[in-house]
Coordinates of C-alpha atoms and ligand atoms in Angstrom, one line a residue:
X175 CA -128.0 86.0 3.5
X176 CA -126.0 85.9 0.2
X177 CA -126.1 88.5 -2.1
X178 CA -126.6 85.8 -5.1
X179 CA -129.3 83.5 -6.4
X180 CA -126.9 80.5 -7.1
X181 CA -124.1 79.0 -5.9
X182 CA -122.1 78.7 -9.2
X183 CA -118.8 78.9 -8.1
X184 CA -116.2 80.3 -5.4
X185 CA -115.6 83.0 -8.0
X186 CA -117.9 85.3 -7.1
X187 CA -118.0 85.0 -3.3
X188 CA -116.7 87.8 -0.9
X189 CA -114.4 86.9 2.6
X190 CA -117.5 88.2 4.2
X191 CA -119.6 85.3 2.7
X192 CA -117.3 82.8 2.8
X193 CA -117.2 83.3 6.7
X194 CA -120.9 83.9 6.8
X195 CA -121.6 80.1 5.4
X196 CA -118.7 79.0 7.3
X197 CA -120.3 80.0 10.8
X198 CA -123.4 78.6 9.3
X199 CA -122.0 75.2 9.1
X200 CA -120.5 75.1 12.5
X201 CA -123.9 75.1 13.7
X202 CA -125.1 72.4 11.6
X203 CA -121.8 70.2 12.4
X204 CA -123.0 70.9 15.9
X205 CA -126.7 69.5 15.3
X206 CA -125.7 67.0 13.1
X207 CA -124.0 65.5 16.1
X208 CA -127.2 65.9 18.2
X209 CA -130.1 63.3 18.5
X210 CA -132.3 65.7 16.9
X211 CA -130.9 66.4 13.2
X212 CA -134.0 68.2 12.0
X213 CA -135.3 71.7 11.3
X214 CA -138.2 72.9 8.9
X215 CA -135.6 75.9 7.0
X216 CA -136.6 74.7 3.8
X217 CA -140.2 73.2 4.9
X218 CA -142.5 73.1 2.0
X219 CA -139.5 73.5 -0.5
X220 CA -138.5 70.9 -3.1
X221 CA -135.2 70.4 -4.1
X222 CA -134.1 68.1 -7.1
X223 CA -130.4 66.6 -7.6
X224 CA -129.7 66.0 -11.5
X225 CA -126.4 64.6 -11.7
X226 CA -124.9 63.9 -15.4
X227 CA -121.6 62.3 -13.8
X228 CA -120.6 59.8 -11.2
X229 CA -121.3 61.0 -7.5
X230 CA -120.8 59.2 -4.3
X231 CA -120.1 61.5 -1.4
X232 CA -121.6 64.5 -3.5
X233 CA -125.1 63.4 -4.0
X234 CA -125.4 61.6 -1.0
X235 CA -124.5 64.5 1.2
X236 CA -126.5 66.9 -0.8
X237 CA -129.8 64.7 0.0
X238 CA -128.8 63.9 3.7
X239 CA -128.7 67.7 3.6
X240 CA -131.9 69.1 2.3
X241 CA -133.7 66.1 4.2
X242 CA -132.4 67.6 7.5
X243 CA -133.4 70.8 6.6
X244 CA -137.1 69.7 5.5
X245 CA -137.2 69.8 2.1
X246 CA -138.8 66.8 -0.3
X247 CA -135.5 65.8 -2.1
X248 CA -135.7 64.4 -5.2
X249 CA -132.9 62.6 -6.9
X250 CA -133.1 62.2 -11.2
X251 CA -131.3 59.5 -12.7
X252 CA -129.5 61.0 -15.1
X253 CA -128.1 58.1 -17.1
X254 CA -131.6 56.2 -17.4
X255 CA -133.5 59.8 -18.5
X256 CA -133.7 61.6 -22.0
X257 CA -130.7 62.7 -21.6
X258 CA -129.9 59.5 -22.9
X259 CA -132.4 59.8 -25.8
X260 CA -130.9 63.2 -27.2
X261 CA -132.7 65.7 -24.9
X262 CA -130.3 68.7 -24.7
X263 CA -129.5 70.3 -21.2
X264 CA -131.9 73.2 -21.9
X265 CA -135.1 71.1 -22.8
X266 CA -134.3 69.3 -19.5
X267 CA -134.0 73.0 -17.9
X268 CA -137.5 73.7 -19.2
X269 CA -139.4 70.6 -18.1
X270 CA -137.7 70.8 -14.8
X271 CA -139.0 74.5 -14.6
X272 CA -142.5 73.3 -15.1
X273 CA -142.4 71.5 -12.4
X274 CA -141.2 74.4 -9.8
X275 CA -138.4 73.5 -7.6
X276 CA -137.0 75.6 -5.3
X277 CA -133.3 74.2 -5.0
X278 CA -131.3 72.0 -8.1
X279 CA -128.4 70.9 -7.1
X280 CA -126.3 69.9 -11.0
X281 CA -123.5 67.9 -11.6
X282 CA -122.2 68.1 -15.2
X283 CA -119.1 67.3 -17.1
X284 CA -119.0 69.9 -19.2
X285 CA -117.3 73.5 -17.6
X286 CA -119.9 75.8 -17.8
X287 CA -123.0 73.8 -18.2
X288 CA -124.8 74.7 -14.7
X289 CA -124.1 78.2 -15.1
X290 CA -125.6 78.1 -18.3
X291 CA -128.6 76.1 -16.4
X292 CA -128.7 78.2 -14.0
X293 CA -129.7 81.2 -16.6
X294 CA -132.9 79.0 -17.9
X295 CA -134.2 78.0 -14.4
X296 CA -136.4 80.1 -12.1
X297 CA -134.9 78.5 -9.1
X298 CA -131.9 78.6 -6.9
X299 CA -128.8 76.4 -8.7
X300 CA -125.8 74.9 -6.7
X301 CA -122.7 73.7 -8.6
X302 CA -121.9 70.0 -7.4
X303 CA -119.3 69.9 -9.9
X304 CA -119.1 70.9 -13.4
X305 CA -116.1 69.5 -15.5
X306 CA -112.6 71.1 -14.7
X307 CA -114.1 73.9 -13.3
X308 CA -115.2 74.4 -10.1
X309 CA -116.9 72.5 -6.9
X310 CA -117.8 74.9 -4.2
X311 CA -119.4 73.1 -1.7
X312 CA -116.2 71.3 -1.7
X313 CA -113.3 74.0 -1.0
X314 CA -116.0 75.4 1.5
X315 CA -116.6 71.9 3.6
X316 CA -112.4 71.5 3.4
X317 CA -112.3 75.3 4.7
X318 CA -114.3 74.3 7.7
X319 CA -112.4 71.3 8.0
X320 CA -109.2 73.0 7.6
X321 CA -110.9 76.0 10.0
X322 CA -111.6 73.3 12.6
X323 CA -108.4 71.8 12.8
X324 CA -106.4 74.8 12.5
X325 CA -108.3 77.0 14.4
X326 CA -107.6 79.5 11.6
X327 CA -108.4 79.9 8.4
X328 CA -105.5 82.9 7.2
X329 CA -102.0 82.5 6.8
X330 CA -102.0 79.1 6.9
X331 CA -99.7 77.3 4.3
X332 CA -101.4 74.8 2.2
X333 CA -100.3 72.2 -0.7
X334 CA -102.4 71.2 -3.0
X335 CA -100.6 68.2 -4.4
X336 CA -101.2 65.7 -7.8
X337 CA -103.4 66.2 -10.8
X338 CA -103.9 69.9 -10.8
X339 CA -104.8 70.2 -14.7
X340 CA -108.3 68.6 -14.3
X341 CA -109.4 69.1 -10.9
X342 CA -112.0 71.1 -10.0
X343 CA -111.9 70.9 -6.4
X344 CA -108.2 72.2 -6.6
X345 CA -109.3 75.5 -8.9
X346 CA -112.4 76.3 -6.2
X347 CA -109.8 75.2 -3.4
X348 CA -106.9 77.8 -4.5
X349 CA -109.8 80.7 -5.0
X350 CA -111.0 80.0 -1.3
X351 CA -107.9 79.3 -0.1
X352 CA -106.0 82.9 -2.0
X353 CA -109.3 85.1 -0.8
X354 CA -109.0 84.0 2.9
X355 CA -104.8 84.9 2.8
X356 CA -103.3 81.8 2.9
X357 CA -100.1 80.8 1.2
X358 CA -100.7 77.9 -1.5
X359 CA -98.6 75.7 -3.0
X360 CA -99.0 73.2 -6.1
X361 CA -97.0 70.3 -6.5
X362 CA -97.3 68.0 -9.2
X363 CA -95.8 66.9 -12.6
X364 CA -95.5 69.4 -15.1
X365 CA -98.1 67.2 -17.9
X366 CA -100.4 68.1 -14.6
X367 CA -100.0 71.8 -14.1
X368 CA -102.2 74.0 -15.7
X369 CA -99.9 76.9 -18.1
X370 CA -99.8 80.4 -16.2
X371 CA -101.1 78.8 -13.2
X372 CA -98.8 81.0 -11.1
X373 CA -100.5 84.3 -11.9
X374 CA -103.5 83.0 -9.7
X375 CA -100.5 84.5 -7.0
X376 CA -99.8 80.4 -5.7
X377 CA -96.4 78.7 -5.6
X378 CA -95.8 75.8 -8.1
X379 CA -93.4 73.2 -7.8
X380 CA -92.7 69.7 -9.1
X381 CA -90.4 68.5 -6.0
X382 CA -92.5 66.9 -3.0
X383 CA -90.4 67.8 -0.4
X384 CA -89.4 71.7 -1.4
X385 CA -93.4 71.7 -2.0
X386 CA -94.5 70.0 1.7
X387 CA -91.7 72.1 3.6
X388 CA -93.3 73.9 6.5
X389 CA -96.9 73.3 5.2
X390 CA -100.2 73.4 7.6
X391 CA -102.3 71.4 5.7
X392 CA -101.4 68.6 2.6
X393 CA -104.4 68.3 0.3
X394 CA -104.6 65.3 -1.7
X395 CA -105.8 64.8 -5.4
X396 CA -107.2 62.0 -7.5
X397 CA -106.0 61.3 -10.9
X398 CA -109.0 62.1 -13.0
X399 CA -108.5 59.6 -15.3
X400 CA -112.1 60.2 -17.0
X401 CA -110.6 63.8 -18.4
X402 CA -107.8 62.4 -19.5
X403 CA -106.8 62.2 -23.1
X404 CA -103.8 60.2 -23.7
X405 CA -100.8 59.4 -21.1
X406 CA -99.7 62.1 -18.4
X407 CA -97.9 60.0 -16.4
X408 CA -95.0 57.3 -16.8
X409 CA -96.6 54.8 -14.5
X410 CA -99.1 54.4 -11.6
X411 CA -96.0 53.0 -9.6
X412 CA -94.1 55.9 -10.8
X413 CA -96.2 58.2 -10.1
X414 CA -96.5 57.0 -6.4
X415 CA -92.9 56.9 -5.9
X416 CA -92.5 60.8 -7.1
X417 CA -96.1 61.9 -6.2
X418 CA -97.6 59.6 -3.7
X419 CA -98.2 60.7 0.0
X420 CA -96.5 58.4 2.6
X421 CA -95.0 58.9 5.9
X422 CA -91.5 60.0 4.5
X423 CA -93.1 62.5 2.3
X424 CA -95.3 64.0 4.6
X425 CA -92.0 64.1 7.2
X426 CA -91.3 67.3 5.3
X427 CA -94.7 69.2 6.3
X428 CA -95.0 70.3 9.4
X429 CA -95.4 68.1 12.8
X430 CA -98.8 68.7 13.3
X431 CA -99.7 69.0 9.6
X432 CA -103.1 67.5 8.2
X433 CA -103.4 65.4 5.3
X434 CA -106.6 66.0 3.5
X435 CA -108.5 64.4 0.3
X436 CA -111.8 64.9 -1.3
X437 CA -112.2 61.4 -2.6
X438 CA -113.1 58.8 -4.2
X439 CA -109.2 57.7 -2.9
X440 CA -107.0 56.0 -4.6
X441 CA -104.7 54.0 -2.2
X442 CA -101.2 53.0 -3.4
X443 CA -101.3 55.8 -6.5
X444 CA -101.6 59.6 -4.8
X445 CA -101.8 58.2 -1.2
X446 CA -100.7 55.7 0.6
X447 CA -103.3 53.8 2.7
X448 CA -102.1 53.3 6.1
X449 CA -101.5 56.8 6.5
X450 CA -105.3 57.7 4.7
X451 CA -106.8 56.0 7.4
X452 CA -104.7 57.3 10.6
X453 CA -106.7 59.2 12.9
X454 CA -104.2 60.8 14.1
X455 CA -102.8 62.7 10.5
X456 CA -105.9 62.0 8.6
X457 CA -109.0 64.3 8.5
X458 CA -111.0 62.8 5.5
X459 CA -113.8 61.3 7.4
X460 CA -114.5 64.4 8.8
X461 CA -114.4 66.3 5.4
X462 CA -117.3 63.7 4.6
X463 CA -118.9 65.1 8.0
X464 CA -118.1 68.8 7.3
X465 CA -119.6 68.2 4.0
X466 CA -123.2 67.8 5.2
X467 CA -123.3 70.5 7.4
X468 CA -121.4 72.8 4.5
X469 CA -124.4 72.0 2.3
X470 CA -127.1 73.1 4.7
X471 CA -125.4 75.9 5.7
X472 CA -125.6 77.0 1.8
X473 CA -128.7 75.7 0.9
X474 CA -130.5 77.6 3.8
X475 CA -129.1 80.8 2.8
X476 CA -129.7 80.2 -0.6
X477 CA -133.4 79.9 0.6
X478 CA -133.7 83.1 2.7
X479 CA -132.8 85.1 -0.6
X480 CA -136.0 82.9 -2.3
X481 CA -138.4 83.6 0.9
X482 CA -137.4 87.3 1.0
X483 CA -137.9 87.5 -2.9
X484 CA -141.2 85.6 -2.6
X485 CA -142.1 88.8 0.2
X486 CA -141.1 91.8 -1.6
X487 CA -141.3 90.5 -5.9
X488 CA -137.3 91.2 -6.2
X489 CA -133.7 89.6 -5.1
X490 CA -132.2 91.3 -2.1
Ligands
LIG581 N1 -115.1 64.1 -5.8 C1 -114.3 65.2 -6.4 C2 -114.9 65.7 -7.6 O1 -116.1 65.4 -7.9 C3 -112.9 64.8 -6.5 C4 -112.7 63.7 -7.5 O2 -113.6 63.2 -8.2 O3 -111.5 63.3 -7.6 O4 -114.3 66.5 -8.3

């Protein structure tokens, strides 16, 4: 079991836990390869997905998820709801609350706003994302990805490579990735580097091939675009030349290196697509996979703290 009510953020996790949802997930990758996909873990449980931002992978992997665990998933359209007609975030909190679920899964793009949800809700609340922040369920499906592949998940070296500045999945990523004793590295243009990034004790570089030298395991980034104020790049093309992922790049990693991304991809600007889609290099479709069983892992943990607070009246 955890030792929280939510899943805000990789912040606050321990090794211990990390391994613990981890071993969790194995299980689930293991069943979600089986006929039988089902279990009744979260029988008679409801769990609602209120996502304020765009969500592909996310959302769909979140309801796959609690479906296969036996909840009654219910997905809010965020866009055609009050939201829209001025509610704020705390008035949707409220009539949410009235209506008792046991699991919200929030996307937001503000940094911040689920945790500040997650103090007005009675139930248990899982970051899918808010703003620059952080994305848990993310670094934790690309650790078991990275776990599976690597047969290791400690002194591994690991490059996070593109837009650093806005992406969530790299902060949760470096936090995993730091806590479980790996070596990370950043690479990126400077406009994309966060200031003092370096005292989170990971390497930063600028250079592509002094960054991919030696590593285990090259993680892709997206441009976020949609957090963007005003130009931090020259070009798209020139951004690929310097930044992009081919074959001659990723010649500098290590043989037997594994190129990762979290998606939504976009070929022929951080990665080129030929090598995206080699089997051989290429472990994104089974991020997608590890993703699923990630998110049941959590969410049935998250639900033995509820049961055993429904038993005794308190949180152990
Ligand atoms: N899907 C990831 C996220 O929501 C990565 C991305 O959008 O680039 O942060």
């Amino acid at each position: 079991m955890l030792q929280h009510r939510h899943l805000l953020g990789i912040e606050g996790l321990s090794k211990a836990e990390i391994t613990t949802i981890l071993d969790l997930a194995e299980l689930y990758a293991k069943q979600n390869r089986s006929a039988n996909k089902h279990s009744k873990v979260l029988s008679g449980m409801t769990q609602v997905n209120m996502f304020f931002e765009a969500s592909t992978r996310t959302q769909a992997s979140f309801e796959i998820a609690g479906k296969r665990l036996g909840a009654d998933v219910m997905n809010m359209q965020m866009s055609a709801s009050s939201i829209t007609k001025g509610e704020t975030l705390i008035d949707t909190a409220m009539t949410l609350n009235a209506m008792h679920p046991d699991l919200l899964v929030v996307r937001h793009p503000h940094s911040g706003a689920v945790a500040l949800l997650a103090e007005k809700v009675n139930c248990a609340v899982l970051n899918a994302g808010d703003g620059r922040h952080e994305h848990p369920t993310q670094a934790l499906l690309d650790a078991l990805t990275i776990r599976r592949a690597k047969g290791r998940l400690h002194r591994l070296t690991i490059a996070i490579c593109g837009d650093i500045a806005h992406s969530r999945v790299a902060r949760s990523n470096l936090l995993l990735l730091g806590k479980m004793e790996n070596r990370v590295r950043l690479i990126g243009p400077r406009s994309l580097m966060p200031s003092g990034i370096e005292q989170l004790g990971v390497e930063v570089t600028d250079d592509m091939a002094a960054g991919l030298a030696g590593a285990d395991v090259v993680m892709m980034l997206r441009l976020q675009k949609e957090r963007m104020d005003g130009g931090f790049i020259p070009s798209e093309r020139e951004y690929y030349h310097r930044w992009g992922l081919d074959a001659a790049k990723l010649a500098h990693a290590k043989p037997d290196a594994i190129v990762m991304h979290p998606g939504p991809m976009n070929r022929g600007v951080e990665i080129d697509g030929v090598l995206a889609d080699d089997i051989n290099r290429s472990v994104i479709q089974e991020q997608v996979e590890m993703g699923v069983a990630v998110r049941m892992a959590v969410m049935d943990l998250l639900a033995r703290g509820l049961r055993a607070k429904d038993d005794t009246g308190v949180m152990v």
